[in-house]
Backbone as a chain_set.jsonl record, in Angstrom:
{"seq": "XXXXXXXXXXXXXXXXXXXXXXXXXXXXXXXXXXXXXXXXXXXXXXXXXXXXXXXXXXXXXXXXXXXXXXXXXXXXXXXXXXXXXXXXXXXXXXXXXXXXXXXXXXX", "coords": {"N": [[-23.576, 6.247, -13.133], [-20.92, 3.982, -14.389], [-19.786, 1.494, -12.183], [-16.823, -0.914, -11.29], [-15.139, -3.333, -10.391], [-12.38, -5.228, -10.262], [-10.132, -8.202, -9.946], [-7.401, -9.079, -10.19], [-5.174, -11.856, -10.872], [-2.035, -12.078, -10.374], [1.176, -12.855, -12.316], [3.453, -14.728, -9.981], [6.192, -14.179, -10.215], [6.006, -11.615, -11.67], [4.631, -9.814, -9.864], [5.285, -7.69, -8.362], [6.076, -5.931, -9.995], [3.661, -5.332, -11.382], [2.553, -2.799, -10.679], [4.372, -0.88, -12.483], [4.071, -2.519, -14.751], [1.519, -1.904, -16.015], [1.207, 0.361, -15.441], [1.212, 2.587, -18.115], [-1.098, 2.179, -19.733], [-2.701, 2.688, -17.37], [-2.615, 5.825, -16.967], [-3.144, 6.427, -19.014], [-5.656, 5.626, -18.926], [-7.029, 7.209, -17.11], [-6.505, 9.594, -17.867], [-9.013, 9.697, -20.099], [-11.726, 11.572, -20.684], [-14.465, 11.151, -19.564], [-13.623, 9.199, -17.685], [-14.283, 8.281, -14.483], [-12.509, 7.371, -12.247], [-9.743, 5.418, -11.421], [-8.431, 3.122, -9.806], [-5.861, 1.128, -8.663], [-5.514, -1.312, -5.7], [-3.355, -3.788, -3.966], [-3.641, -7.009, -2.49], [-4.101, -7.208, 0.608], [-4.265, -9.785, 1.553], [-2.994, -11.748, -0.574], [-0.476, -11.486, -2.232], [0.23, -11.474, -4.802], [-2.347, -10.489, -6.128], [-4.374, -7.84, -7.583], [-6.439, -5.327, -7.496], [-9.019, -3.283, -9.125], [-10.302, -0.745, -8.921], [-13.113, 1.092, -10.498], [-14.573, 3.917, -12.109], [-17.149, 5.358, -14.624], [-18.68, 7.763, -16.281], [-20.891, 7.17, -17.957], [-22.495, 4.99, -20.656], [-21.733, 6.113, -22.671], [-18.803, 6.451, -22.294], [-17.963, 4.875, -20.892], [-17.687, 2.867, -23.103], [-16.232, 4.405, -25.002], [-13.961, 4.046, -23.449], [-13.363, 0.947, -23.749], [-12.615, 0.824, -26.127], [-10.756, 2.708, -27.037], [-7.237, 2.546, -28.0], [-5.505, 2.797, -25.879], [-6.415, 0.474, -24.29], [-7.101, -1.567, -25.992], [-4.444, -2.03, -26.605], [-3.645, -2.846, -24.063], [-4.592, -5.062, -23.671], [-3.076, -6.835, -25.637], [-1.176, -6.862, -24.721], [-1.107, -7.184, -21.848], [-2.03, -9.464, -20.568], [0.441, -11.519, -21.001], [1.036, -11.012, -18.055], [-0.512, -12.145, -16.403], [-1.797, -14.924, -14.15], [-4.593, -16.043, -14.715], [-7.862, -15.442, -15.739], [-8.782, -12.555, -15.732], [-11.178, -11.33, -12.613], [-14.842, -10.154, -12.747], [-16.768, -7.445, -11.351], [-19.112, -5.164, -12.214], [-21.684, -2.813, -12.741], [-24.445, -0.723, -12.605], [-25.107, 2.745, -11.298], [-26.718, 5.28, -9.77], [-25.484, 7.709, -9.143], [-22.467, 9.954, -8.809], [-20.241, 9.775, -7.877], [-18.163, 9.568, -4.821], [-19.563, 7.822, -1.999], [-20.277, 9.217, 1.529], [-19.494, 6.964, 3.943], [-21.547, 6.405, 6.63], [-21.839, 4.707, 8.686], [-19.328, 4.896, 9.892], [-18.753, 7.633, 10.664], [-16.545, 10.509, 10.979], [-16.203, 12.469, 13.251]], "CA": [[-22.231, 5.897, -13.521], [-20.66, 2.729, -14.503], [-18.85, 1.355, -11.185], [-16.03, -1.603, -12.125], [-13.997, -3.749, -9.932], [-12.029, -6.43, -10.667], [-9.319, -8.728, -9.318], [-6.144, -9.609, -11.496], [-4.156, -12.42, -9.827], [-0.641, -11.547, -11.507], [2.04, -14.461, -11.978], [4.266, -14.568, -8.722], [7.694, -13.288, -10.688], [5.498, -9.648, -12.22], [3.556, -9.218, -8.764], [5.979, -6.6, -7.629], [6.205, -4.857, -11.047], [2.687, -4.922, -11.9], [1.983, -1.148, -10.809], [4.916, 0.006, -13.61], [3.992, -2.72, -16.273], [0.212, -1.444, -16.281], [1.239, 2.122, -15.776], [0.658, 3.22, -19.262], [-2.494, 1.73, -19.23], [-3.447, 3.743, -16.389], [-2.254, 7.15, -16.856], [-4.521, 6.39, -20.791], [-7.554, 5.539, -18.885], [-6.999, 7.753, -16.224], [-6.667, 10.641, -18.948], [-10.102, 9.724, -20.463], [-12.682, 12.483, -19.998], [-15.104, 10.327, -19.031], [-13.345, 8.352, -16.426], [-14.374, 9.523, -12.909], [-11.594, 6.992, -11.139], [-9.176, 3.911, -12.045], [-7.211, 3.144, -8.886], [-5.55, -0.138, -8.335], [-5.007, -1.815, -4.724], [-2.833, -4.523, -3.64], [-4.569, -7.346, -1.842], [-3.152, -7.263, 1.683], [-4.283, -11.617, 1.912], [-2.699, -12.568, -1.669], [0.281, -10.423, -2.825], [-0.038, -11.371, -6.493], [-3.524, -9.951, -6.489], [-4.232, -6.494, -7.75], [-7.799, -4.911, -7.386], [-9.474, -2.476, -9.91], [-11.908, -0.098, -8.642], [-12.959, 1.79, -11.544], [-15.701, 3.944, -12.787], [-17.074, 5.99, -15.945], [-19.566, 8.62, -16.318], [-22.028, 6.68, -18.592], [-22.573, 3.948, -21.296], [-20.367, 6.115, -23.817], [-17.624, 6.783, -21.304], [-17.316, 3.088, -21.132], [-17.67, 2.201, -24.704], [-15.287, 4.706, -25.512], [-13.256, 3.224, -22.982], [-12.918, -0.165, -24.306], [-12.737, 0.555, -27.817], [-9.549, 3.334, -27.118], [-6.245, 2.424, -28.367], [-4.708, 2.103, -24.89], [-7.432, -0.604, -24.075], [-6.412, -2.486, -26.686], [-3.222, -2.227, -26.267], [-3.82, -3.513, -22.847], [-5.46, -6.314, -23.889], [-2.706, -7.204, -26.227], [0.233, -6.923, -24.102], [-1.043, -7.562, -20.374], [-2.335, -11.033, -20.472], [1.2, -12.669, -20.578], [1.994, -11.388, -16.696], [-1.646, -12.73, -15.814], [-2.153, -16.261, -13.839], [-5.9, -16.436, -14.444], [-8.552, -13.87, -16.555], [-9.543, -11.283, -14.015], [-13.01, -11.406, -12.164], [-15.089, -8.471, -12.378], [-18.467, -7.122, -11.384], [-19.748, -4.504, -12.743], [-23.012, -2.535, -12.469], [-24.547, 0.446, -12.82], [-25.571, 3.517, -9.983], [-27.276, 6.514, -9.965], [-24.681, 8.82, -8.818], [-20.537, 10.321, -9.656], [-18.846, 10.084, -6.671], [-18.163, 8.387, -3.373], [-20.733, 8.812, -0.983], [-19.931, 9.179, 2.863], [-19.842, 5.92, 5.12], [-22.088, 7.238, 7.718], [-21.579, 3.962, 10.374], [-17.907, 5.231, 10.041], [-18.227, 8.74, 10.562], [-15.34, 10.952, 11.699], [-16.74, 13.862, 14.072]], "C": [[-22.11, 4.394, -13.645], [-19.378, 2.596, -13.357], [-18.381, 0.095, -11.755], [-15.347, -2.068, -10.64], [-13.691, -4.866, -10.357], [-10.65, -6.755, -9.917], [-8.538, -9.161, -10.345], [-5.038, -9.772, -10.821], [-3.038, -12.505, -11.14], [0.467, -12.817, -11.204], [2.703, -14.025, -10.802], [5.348, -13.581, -9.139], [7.266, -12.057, -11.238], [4.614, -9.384, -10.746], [4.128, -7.97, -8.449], [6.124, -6.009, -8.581], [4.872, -4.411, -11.8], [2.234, -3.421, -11.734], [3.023, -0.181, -12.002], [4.278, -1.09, -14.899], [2.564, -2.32, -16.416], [0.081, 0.277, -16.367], [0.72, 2.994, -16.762], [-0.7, 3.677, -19.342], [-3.846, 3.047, -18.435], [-3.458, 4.624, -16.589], [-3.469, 7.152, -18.384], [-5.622, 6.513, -20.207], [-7.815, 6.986, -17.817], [-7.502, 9.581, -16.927], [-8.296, 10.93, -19.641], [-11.284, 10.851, -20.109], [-14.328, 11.862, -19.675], [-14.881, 9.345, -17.585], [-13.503, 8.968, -15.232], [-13.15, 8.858, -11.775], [-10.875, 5.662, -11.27], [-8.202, 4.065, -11.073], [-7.214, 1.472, -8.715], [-5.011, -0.096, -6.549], [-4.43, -2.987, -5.125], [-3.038, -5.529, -2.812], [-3.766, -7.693, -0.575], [-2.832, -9.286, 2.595], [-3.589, -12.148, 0.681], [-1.393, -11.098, -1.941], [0.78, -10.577, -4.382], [-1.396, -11.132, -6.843], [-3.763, -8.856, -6.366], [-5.704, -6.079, -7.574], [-8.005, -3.605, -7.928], [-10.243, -1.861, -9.292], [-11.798, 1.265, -9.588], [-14.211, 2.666, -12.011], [-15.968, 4.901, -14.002], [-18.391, 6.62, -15.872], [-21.127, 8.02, -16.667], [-21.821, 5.976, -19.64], [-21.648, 4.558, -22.444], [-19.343, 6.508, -23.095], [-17.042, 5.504, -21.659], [-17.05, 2.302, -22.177], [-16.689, 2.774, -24.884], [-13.693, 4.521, -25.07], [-12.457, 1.777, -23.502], [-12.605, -0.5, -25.622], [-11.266, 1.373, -28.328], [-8.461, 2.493, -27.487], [-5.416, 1.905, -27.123], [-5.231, 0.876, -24.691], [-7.05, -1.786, -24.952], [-5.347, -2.933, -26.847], [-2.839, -3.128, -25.183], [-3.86, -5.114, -23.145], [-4.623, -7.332, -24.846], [-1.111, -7.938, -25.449], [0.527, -7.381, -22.388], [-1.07, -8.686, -20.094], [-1.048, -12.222, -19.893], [1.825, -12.316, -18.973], [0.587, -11.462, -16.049], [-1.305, -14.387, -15.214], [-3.274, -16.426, -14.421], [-6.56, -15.197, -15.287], [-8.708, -13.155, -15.021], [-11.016, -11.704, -14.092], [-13.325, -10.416, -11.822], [-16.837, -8.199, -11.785], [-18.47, -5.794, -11.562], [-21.117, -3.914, -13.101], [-23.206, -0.895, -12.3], [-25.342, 1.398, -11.876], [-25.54, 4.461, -9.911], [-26.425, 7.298, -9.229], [-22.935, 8.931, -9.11], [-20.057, 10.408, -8.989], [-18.942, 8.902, -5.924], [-19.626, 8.997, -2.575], [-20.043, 8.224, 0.569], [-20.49, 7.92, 3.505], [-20.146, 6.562, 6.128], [-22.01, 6.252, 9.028], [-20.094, 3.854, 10.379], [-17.777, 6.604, 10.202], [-17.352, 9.34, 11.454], [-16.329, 12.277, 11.977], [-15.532, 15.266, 14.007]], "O": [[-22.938, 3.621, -13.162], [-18.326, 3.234, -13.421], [-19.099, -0.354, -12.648], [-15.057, -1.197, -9.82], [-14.55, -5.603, -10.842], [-10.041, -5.854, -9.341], [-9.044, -9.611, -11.373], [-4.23, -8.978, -10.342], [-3.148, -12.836, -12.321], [0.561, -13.509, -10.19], [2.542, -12.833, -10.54], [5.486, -12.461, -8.647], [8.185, -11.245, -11.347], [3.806, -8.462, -10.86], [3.311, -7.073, -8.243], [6.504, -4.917, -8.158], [4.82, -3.473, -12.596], [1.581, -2.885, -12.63], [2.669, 0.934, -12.384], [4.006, -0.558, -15.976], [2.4, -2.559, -17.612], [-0.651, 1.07, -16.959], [-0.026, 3.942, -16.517], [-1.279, 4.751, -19.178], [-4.873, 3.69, -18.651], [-4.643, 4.953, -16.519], [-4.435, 7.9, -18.533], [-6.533, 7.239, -20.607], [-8.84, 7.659, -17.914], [-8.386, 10.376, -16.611], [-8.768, 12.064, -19.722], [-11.674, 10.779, -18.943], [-15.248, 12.68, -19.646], [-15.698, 8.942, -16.757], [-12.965, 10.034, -14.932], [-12.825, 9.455, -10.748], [-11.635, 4.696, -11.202], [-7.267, 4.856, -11.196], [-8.199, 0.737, -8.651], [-4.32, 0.819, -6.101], [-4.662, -3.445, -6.244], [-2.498, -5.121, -1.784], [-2.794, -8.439, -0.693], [-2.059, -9.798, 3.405], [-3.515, -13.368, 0.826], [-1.656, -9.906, -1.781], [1.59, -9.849, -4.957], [-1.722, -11.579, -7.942], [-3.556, -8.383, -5.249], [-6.272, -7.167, -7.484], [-7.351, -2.69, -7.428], [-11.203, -2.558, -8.964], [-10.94, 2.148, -9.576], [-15.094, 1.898, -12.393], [-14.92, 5.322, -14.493], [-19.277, 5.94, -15.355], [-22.168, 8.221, -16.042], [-20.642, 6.159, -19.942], [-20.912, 3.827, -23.106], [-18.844, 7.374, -23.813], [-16.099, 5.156, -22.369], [-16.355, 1.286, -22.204], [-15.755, 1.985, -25.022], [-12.661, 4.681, -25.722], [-11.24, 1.62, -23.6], [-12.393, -1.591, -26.15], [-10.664, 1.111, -29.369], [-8.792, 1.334, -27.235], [-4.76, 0.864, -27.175], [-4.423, -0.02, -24.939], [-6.719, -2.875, -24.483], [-5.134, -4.094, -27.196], [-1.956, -3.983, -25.259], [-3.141, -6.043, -22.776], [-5.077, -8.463, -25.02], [-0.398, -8.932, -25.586], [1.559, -7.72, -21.809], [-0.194, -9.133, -19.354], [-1.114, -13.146, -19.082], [2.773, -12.96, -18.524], [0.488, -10.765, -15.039], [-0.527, -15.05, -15.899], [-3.061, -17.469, -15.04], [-5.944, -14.152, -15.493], [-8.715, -13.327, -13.802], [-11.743, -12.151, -14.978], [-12.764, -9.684, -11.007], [-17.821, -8.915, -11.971], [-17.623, -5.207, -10.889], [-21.765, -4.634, -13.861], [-22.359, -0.066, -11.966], [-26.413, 0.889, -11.547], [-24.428, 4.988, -9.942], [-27.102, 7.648, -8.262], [-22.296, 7.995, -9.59], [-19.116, 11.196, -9.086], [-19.453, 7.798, -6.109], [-20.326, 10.01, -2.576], [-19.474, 7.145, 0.733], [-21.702, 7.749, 3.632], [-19.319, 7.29, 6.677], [-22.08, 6.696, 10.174], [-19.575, 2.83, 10.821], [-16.655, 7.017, 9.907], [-17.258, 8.903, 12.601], [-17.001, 12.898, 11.154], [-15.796, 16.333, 14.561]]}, "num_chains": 1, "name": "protein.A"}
């Protein structure tokens, strides 16, 4: 799979509306039959910073990802309640899920 996170520090005055003005967005990618998971956090040290953790089945999951209509859309219309581009890493890992934290396990 293709795993995805990224950080997107949001101006001060949209921090508190960023989970409806990206909404769309989400529910599009979220829809994708390819997407295995697009959840945003809230960074509990910065409260205009949002956090992506995102991933996609495989190299056309993701292509067809970024090339969709919402995506672009995104890309057209999100920018102006950005401070800064987002920072992402991105990389790729032989398996489709979570896997169990085992020096956290619950008995």
């Amino acid at each position: 799979m293709i795993f995805i996170t990224a950080k997107f520090l949001i101006k001060p005055e949209f921090a508190d509306q960023w989970p409806e003005l990206a909404k769309d967005f989400t529910e599009a990618t979220r829809a994708e039959p390819g997407c295995l998971w697009f959840d945003w956090s809230r960074s509990v040290d910065n409260p205009n910073e949002y956090v992506i953790v995102e991933a996609f089945q495989d190299d056309d999951a993701g292509a067809a990802h970024v090339t969709s209509d919402h995506f672009k859309n995104a890309q057209r219309t999100l920018p102006q309640y950005l401070a800064e581009t987002p920072r992402i890493v991105n990389f790729k890992i032989p398996q489709n899920e979570w896997s169990a934290l085992g020096e956290f396990a619950v008995e």
